[in-house]
Amino acid sequence: MNFVPEPVKVNKTNLLDFDRKGLAAFFVGLGEKPFRATQLLKWLYQEGITDFSLMTNLSKPLRSYLTEHCRIETPEIVVEQVASDGVHKWVLQTHCGNRVETVFIPEEGRGTLCVSSQIGCALACTFCSTAQQGFNRNLSTSEIIGQVYAAQNRLGSSAKITNVVMMGMGEPLLNFDNVVAAMNLMMDDFAYGLSKRRVTISTSGVVPAMYRLTEVCDVSLAVSLHAVTDELRNELVPINKKYPLQELLAACRENAKLAPRRTITFEYVMLDGVNDSLDDAYGLVELLKTVPSKINLIPFNPFPNSSYRCSSNNRIHQFKTLLNDAGIVTTVRKTRGEDIDAACGQLVGQVKDKSRRHLKLHLAGTEHET
């Protein structure tokens, strides 16, 4: 796989790296008033203007300074695919030559953008194609919000992004500050103005960061659960070895206290013969009895060299019925964009692995063969 060599670093400040609070501090540092931040946000996110010279309510000296010392830069869309069901997948290239993937899912009355937070993923969940690619680095705030910016610009007036889910490549809570700043921009009335109910962050269970998130950013929370025992979850979601189920659920209960009738969405991938027995369903009811919950059952999306198979439609229906009958609102995620590998767990991008995971897997396989 060929990678673009990293260019000489640009000294200009990318203003997409700041939320409103960060921008206000930036302008105060220049001797300007904090309200310049709201002016700039409106130009960038509501008017779509990136040429500083056209921002007419800024003084000429300030416009001149911004032109000389600042930039507005998003990752570049290098591949665009449209699935038979209307799903868009964009491959975006970062300045270092690595690539991430962003997916837009159109539905009646809404349009959901699935955004990546890291180049690759370090958590090694065994059922996820993204996790098999290794890990390179965290995305910057500009590279995260830049996916929203680039996607909306490419969609134009044909579709509107109404919801954002941080469910693309990477574990968002391992890139905490940059992800929170980007979500602040998504919800800022002077930027994208999305409701906090329409911005969702998904985590595999980074418990300390979950508590921190509860303190600083009120967005919807989704938790990748996938098993009802620590033994199985240790295998499927290895971070469970560090933060086991009871610690994870305690953090979920704390987050649920943020608002009345608030619920946590639990994602549960359906793996044939692994976690889909009716005993597993009963175990899920018991496990979540103290957490206000919704459950999203996800049919497993296959990828090369995976040993898993998706549960049958009949078993998924039985599983869902049992959970609903127990009083837990349960839905089955409709697989979208599968023909362009844009479905859940299929995003792979192009990752220059710095974790040496591929070498470790190769060596482990060699030892197994001998």
Short mmCIF file of C-alpha atoms in Angstrom, two decimals:
data_model
loop_
_atom_site.label_atom_id
_atom_site.label_comp_id
_atom_site.label_asym_id
_atom_site.label_seq_id
_atom_site.Cartn_x
_atom_site.Cartn_y
_atom_site.Cartn_z
CA MET A 1 0.00 0.00 0.00
CA ASN A 2 1.45 3.36 -1.03
CA PHE A 3 1.31 6.41 1.22
CA VAL A 4 1.86 10.05 0.43
CA PRO A 5 4.98 11.30 2.25
CA GLU A 6 4.23 13.81 4.98
CA PRO A 7 4.86 17.33 3.64
CA VAL A 8 6.66 20.15 5.36
CA LYS A 9 4.34 21.38 8.11
CA VAL A 10 2.35 24.51 7.39
CA ASN A 11 2.79 27.18 10.06
CA LYS A 12 -0.58 28.80 9.45
CA THR A 13 -3.19 28.16 12.15
CA ASN A 14 -6.17 26.08 11.00
CA LEU A 15 -9.16 27.87 12.51
CA LEU A 16 -11.30 24.74 12.19
CA ASP A 17 -9.31 23.41 15.14
CA PHE A 18 -11.20 25.73 17.53
CA ASP A 19 -14.69 25.62 18.96
CA ARG A 20 -16.28 28.94 19.95
CA LYS A 21 -14.50 29.08 23.31
CA GLY A 22 -11.18 28.33 21.67
CA LEU A 23 -11.77 30.89 18.93
CA ALA A 24 -12.68 33.56 21.50
CA ALA A 25 -9.40 32.92 23.30
CA PHE A 26 -7.56 33.07 19.98
CA PHE A 27 -9.03 36.47 19.12
CA VAL A 28 -8.46 37.85 22.61
CA GLY A 29 -4.83 36.84 22.17
CA LEU A 30 -4.75 39.06 19.10
CA GLY A 31 -6.17 42.00 21.05
CA GLU A 32 -9.63 41.53 19.52
CA LYS A 33 -13.00 41.21 21.26
CA PRO A 34 -14.34 37.70 22.01
CA PHE A 35 -17.42 38.27 19.80
CA ARG A 36 -15.17 37.92 16.75
CA ALA A 37 -15.48 34.17 17.37
CA THR A 38 -19.22 34.15 16.69
CA GLN A 39 -18.73 36.27 13.58
CA LEU A 40 -16.17 33.86 12.19
CA LEU A 41 -18.25 30.80 13.05
CA LYS A 42 -21.22 32.21 11.12
CA TRP A 43 -19.07 32.90 8.06
CA LEU A 44 -17.56 29.44 8.09
CA TYR A 45 -20.42 27.15 9.04
CA GLN A 46 -23.56 29.05 8.06
CA GLU A 47 -22.42 31.04 5.04
CA GLY A 48 -19.78 28.59 3.81
CA ILE A 49 -17.26 31.39 3.30
CA THR A 50 -13.60 30.46 3.72
CA ASP A 51 -12.02 33.51 2.07
CA PHE A 52 -11.14 35.91 4.89
CA SER A 53 -11.24 38.90 2.55
CA LEU A 54 -15.00 38.34 2.07
CA MET A 55 -15.79 38.45 5.80
CA THR A 56 -16.94 42.04 5.64
CA ASN A 57 -17.87 42.57 9.30
CA LEU A 58 -14.24 41.96 10.30
CA SER A 59 -11.88 44.92 10.15
CA LYS A 60 -9.51 45.12 7.18
CA PRO A 61 -6.41 44.78 9.40
CA LEU A 62 -7.89 41.65 11.00
CA ARG A 63 -8.81 40.17 7.62
CA SER A 64 -5.28 40.85 6.43
CA TYR A 65 -3.80 39.17 9.51
CA LEU A 66 -6.03 36.10 9.13
CA THR A 67 -5.13 35.78 5.45
CA GLU A 68 -1.43 35.87 6.25
CA HIS A 69 -1.37 33.70 9.36
CA CYS A 70 -4.45 31.44 9.27
CA ARG A 71 -6.10 28.86 7.04
CA ILE A 72 -9.35 26.92 6.67
CA GLU A 73 -8.48 23.36 5.74
CA THR A 74 -10.43 20.09 5.80
CA PRO A 75 -9.33 16.60 4.78
CA GLU A 76 -9.61 16.17 1.02
CA ILE A 77 -12.29 13.92 -0.48
CA VAL A 78 -10.37 11.57 -2.78
CA VAL A 79 -13.01 8.86 -3.35
CA GLU A 80 -16.79 9.07 -3.40
CA GLN A 81 -19.13 6.09 -3.66
CA VAL A 82 -22.92 5.98 -3.72
CA ALA A 83 -24.65 2.73 -2.77
CA SER A 84 -27.76 1.34 -4.41
CA ASP A 85 -29.77 2.47 -1.36
CA GLY A 86 -28.53 6.07 -1.56
CA VAL A 87 -25.83 5.87 1.11
CA HIS A 88 -22.76 8.01 0.36
CA LYS A 89 -19.27 6.99 1.44
CA TRP A 90 -16.37 9.40 1.18
CA VAL A 91 -12.71 8.52 1.60
CA LEU A 92 -10.87 11.57 2.91
CA GLN A 93 -7.11 11.98 2.86
CA THR A 94 -5.32 13.73 5.70
CA HIS A 95 -2.17 15.82 5.42
CA CYS A 96 0.02 12.81 6.36
CA GLY A 97 -1.31 10.61 3.56
CA ASN A 98 -3.53 8.37 5.70
CA ARG A 99 -7.19 8.08 4.83
CA VAL A 100 -10.40 7.87 6.85
CA GLU A 101 -13.97 7.15 5.83
CA THR A 102 -17.17 9.09 6.41
CA VAL A 103 -20.67 7.83 5.61
CA PHE A 104 -23.92 9.73 4.97
CA ILE A 105 -27.17 7.79 5.45
CA PRO A 106 -30.26 9.48 3.97
CA GLU A 107 -33.66 8.66 5.42
CA GLU A 108 -37.07 10.26 5.16
CA GLY A 109 -36.95 13.48 7.17
CA ARG A 110 -33.34 13.09 8.31
CA GLY A 111 -29.78 12.62 7.15
CA THR A 112 -27.22 10.98 9.42
CA LEU A 113 -23.47 11.44 9.04
CA CYS A 114 -21.18 8.80 10.56
CA VAL A 115 -17.91 10.52 11.48
CA SER A 116 -14.46 9.07 12.25
CA SER A 117 -12.37 10.18 15.23
CA GLN A 118 -9.09 8.33 14.69
CA ILE A 119 -7.00 6.93 11.85
CA GLY A 120 -7.58 3.27 12.55
CA CYS A 121 -8.43 1.99 16.00
CA ALA A 122 -6.36 0.67 18.89
CA LEU A 123 -9.07 -1.36 20.64
CA ALA A 124 -8.89 -4.54 18.51
CA CYS A 125 -12.55 -5.58 18.77
CA THR A 126 -12.54 -8.92 16.98
CA PHE A 127 -15.76 -8.47 14.98
CA CYS A 128 -14.87 -5.04 13.53
CA SER A 129 -13.05 -4.59 10.22
CA THR A 130 -11.78 -1.13 11.22
CA ALA A 131 -10.03 -2.59 14.26
CA GLN A 132 -8.06 -5.02 12.09
CA GLN A 133 -6.33 -2.16 10.24
CA GLY A 134 -4.16 -1.09 13.15
CA PHE A 135 -3.82 2.43 14.54
CA ASN A 136 -1.95 5.52 13.41
CA ARG A 137 -3.07 8.61 15.33
CA ASN A 138 -5.91 10.74 16.64
CA LEU A 139 -7.64 13.09 14.24
CA SER A 140 -7.42 16.80 14.99
CA THR A 141 -10.56 18.84 15.66
CA SER A 142 -10.32 20.27 12.15
CA GLU A 143 -10.12 16.76 10.69
CA ILE A 144 -13.23 15.71 12.63
CA ILE A 145 -15.45 18.75 12.04
CA GLY A 146 -13.89 18.91 8.57
CA GLN A 147 -15.68 15.68 7.69
CA VAL A 148 -19.01 17.38 8.42
CA TYR A 149 -17.89 20.49 6.52
CA ALA A 150 -16.69 18.55 3.47
CA ALA A 151 -19.73 16.25 3.42
CA GLN A 152 -22.29 19.08 3.59
CA ASN A 153 -20.45 21.00 0.90
CA ARG A 154 -20.43 17.94 -1.36
CA LEU A 155 -24.13 17.23 -0.70
CA GLY A 156 -25.04 20.86 -1.37
CA SER A 157 -28.75 21.57 -1.42
CA SER A 158 -29.62 17.96 -2.31
CA ALA A 159 -29.55 16.78 1.30
CA LYS A 160 -29.04 18.16 4.80
CA ILE A 161 -27.08 16.66 7.66
CA THR A 162 -29.52 16.57 10.59
CA ASN A 163 -27.78 14.01 12.82
CA VAL A 164 -24.16 13.15 13.52
CA VAL A 165 -22.97 9.90 15.07
CA MET A 166 -19.38 9.50 16.23
CA MET A 167 -19.39 5.87 15.14
CA GLY A 168 -16.87 5.87 12.30
CA MET A 169 -13.26 4.77 12.52
CA GLY A 170 -11.72 4.90 15.99
CA GLU A 171 -12.72 5.12 19.66
CA PRO A 172 -13.92 8.71 20.19
CA LEU A 173 -13.25 8.83 23.92
CA LEU A 174 -9.57 8.06 23.35
CA ASN A 175 -9.40 11.35 21.44
CA PHE A 176 -11.38 13.21 24.06
CA ASP A 177 -10.48 16.90 23.71
CA ASN A 178 -10.57 17.03 19.92
CA VAL A 179 -13.84 15.10 19.74
CA VAL A 180 -15.54 17.28 22.36
CA ALA A 181 -14.43 20.47 20.58
CA ALA A 182 -15.83 19.13 17.31
CA MET A 183 -19.13 18.14 18.94
CA ASN A 184 -19.34 21.61 20.49
CA LEU A 185 -19.21 23.02 16.97
CA MET A 186 -21.88 20.58 15.79
CA MET A 187 -24.22 21.85 18.54
CA ASP A 188 -23.22 25.54 18.51
CA ASP A 189 -26.06 27.80 17.38
CA PHE A 190 -23.54 29.87 15.42
CA ALA A 191 -22.13 26.78 13.66
CA TYR A 192 -24.27 23.74 12.79
CA GLY A 193 -26.84 24.18 15.56
CA LEU A 194 -27.71 20.50 15.99
CA SER A 195 -29.73 19.44 19.02
CA LYS A 196 -27.79 17.51 21.67
CA ARG A 197 -30.24 14.68 21.02
CA ARG A 198 -29.05 14.57 17.41
CA VAL A 199 -25.34 14.22 18.23
CA THR A 200 -24.34 10.77 19.48
CA ILE A 201 -20.99 9.52 20.69
CA SER A 202 -20.34 5.78 20.68
CA THR A 203 -17.82 4.18 23.00
CA SER A 204 -16.56 0.68 23.64
CA GLY A 205 -16.35 1.56 27.32
CA VAL A 206 -13.51 3.91 28.22
CA VAL A 207 -14.94 4.36 31.70
CA PRO A 208 -12.88 7.32 33.06
CA ALA A 209 -13.57 9.30 29.89
CA MET A 210 -17.28 8.47 30.17
CA TYR A 211 -17.41 10.17 33.58
CA ARG A 212 -15.47 13.13 32.19
CA LEU A 213 -17.86 13.38 29.22
CA THR A 214 -20.83 13.48 31.61
CA GLU A 215 -19.27 16.52 33.27
CA VAL A 216 -18.42 18.58 30.17
CA CYS A 217 -20.62 17.66 27.21
CA ASP A 218 -24.27 16.64 27.15
CA VAL A 219 -24.71 14.51 24.04
CA SER A 220 -26.46 11.21 23.44
CA LEU A 221 -24.44 8.18 24.52
CA ALA A 222 -24.23 4.82 22.78
CA VAL A 223 -22.24 1.94 24.26
CA SER A 224 -20.85 -0.98 22.26
CA LEU A 225 -21.86 -3.84 24.55
CA HIS A 226 -22.01 -7.06 22.47
CA ALA A 227 -21.87 -9.51 25.39
CA VAL A 228 -23.52 -10.07 28.76
CA THR A 229 -20.60 -11.73 30.58
CA ASP A 230 -17.11 -10.43 31.24
CA GLU A 231 -15.65 -13.66 29.88
CA LEU A 232 -17.17 -13.22 26.42
CA ARG A 233 -16.81 -9.45 26.34
CA ASN A 234 -13.11 -9.78 27.17
CA GLU A 235 -12.82 -11.73 23.91
CA LEU A 236 -15.03 -9.53 21.72
CA VAL A 237 -14.18 -6.12 23.20
CA PRO A 238 -10.73 -6.43 24.84
CA ILE A 239 -10.95 -3.09 26.68
CA ASN A 240 -13.40 -4.92 28.96
CA LYS A 241 -10.37 -6.52 30.64
CA LYS A 242 -9.51 -3.04 31.94
CA TYR A 243 -13.04 -1.74 32.52
CA PRO A 244 -15.35 -4.72 33.17
CA LEU A 245 -19.11 -4.69 32.84
CA GLN A 246 -20.05 -3.53 36.33
CA GLU A 247 -17.72 -0.51 36.07
CA LEU A 248 -19.10 0.25 32.60
CA LEU A 249 -22.71 0.09 33.78
CA ALA A 250 -21.98 2.34 36.76
CA ALA A 251 -20.67 4.99 34.35
CA CYS A 252 -23.80 4.56 32.22
CA ARG A 253 -26.06 5.07 35.23
CA GLU A 254 -24.21 8.29 36.06
CA ASN A 255 -24.64 9.59 32.51
CA ALA A 256 -28.36 8.76 32.60
CA LYS A 257 -28.78 11.17 35.52
CA LEU A 258 -28.14 14.15 33.21
CA ALA A 259 -31.80 14.48 32.31
CA PRO A 260 -35.20 12.97 33.18
CA ARG A 261 -36.23 10.06 30.94
CA ARG A 262 -32.72 9.91 29.49
CA THR A 263 -31.73 6.51 28.11
CA ILE A 264 -28.45 4.94 27.07
CA THR A 265 -28.35 3.12 23.73
CA PHE A 266 -26.59 -0.22 23.88
CA GLU A 267 -25.27 -1.59 20.60
CA TYR A 268 -25.23 -5.36 20.29
CA VAL A 269 -23.81 -7.05 17.19
CA MET A 270 -25.52 -10.36 16.44
CA LEU A 271 -22.95 -13.16 16.01
CA ASP A 272 -24.22 -16.61 15.12
CA GLY A 273 -23.57 -19.11 17.92
CA VAL A 274 -21.50 -16.60 19.90
CA ASN A 275 -23.78 -14.14 21.70
CA ASP A 276 -27.24 -14.73 20.22
CA SER A 277 -28.81 -17.43 22.37
CA LEU A 278 -32.03 -16.76 24.23
CA ASP A 279 -30.04 -17.19 27.43
CA ASP A 280 -27.96 -14.24 26.24
CA ALA A 281 -31.16 -12.26 25.73
CA TYR A 282 -32.35 -13.08 29.26
CA GLY A 283 -28.89 -12.15 30.53
CA LEU A 284 -29.14 -8.80 28.77
CA VAL A 285 -32.45 -8.07 30.49
CA GLU A 286 -30.90 -8.89 33.86
CA LEU A 287 -27.71 -6.92 33.15
CA LEU A 288 -29.52 -3.72 32.19
CA LYS A 289 -32.27 -3.76 34.79
CA THR A 290 -30.75 -0.78 36.66
CA VAL A 291 -29.88 1.28 33.56
CA PRO A 292 -32.45 3.24 31.51
CA SER A 293 -31.82 1.50 28.20
CA LYS A 294 -32.55 1.16 24.53
CA ILE A 295 -30.97 -1.68 22.57
CA ASN A 296 -29.88 -1.56 18.96
CA LEU A 297 -29.29 -5.02 17.52
CA ILE A 298 -26.76 -4.92 14.68
CA PRO A 299 -26.64 -7.73 12.11
CA PHE A 300 -22.97 -8.65 11.71
CA ASN A 301 -21.44 -7.30 8.50
CA PRO A 302 -18.84 -9.74 7.15
CA PHE A 303 -15.33 -8.76 6.11
CA PRO A 304 -12.39 -10.73 4.71
CA ASN A 305 -10.72 -13.27 7.03
CA SER A 306 -13.38 -12.94 9.70
CA SER A 307 -14.44 -16.16 11.44
CA TYR A 308 -17.85 -14.79 12.48
CA ARG A 309 -21.21 -15.21 10.79
CA CYS A 310 -24.36 -13.15 11.20
CA SER A 311 -27.19 -14.59 13.25
CA SER A 312 -30.19 -15.78 11.26
CA ASN A 313 -33.10 -13.42 10.70
CA ASN A 314 -35.27 -15.77 12.76
CA ARG A 315 -32.88 -15.69 15.73
CA ILE A 316 -32.56 -11.88 15.55
CA HIS A 317 -36.37 -11.62 15.57
CA GLN A 318 -36.64 -13.97 18.60
CA PHE A 319 -33.94 -12.00 20.43
CA LYS A 320 -35.67 -8.70 19.72
CA THR A 321 -39.10 -10.02 20.74
CA LEU A 322 -37.81 -11.31 24.08
CA LEU A 323 -36.19 -7.96 24.90
CA ASN A 324 -39.24 -5.94 23.86
CA ASP A 325 -41.52 -8.22 25.90
CA ALA A 326 -39.27 -7.56 28.90
CA GLY A 327 -39.93 -3.83 28.51
CA ILE A 328 -36.67 -2.77 26.83
CA VAL A 329 -37.19 -0.80 23.62
CA THR A 330 -35.24 -2.79 21.03
CA THR A 331 -34.68 -2.13 17.35
CA VAL A 332 -32.74 -3.91 14.62
CA ARG A 333 -30.39 -1.67 12.69
CA LYS A 334 -31.14 -1.78 9.01
CA THR A 335 -28.00 -2.60 7.06
CA ARG A 336 -27.26 0.30 4.73
CA GLY A 337 -24.49 0.84 2.19
CA GLU A 338 -23.33 -2.77 2.32
CA ASP A 339 -22.52 -2.91 -1.40
CA ILE A 340 -19.87 -0.18 -0.95
CA ASP A 341 -18.57 -1.47 2.43
CA ALA A 342 -20.18 1.45 4.25
CA ALA A 343 -22.12 -0.60 6.79
CA CYS A 344 -21.42 -0.74 10.52
CA GLY A 345 -18.01 -2.26 11.26
CA GLN A 346 -16.85 -2.18 7.64
CA LEU A 347 -14.99 1.15 7.49
CA VAL A 348 -11.27 0.65 6.89
CA GLY A 349 -9.79 3.78 5.32
CA GLN A 350 -6.06 3.58 4.67
CA VAL A 351 -4.01 3.27 7.81
CA LYS A 352 -0.24 3.33 8.21
CA ASP A 353 -0.25 1.16 11.32
CA LYS A 354 2.01 2.42 14.11
CA SER A 355 0.80 -0.16 16.62
CA ARG A 356 2.69 -3.01 14.87
CA ARG A 357 -0.50 -5.06 15.19
CA HIS A 358 -0.12 -6.64 11.77
CA LEU A 359 3.33 -7.91 12.70
CA LYS A 360 2.05 -9.28 16.00
CA LEU A 361 -0.85 -11.05 14.26
CA HIS A 362 1.50 -12.48 11.64
CA LEU A 363 3.88 -13.80 14.29
CA ALA A 364 1.02 -15.25 16.30
CA GLY A 365 -0.25 -17.01 13.18
CA THR A 366 3.21 -18.38 12.42
CA GLU A 367 3.54 -19.74 15.96
CA HIS A 368 0.13 -21.35 15.64
CA GLU A 369 1.12 -23.06 12.39
CA THR A 370 4.25 -24.52 13.94
#
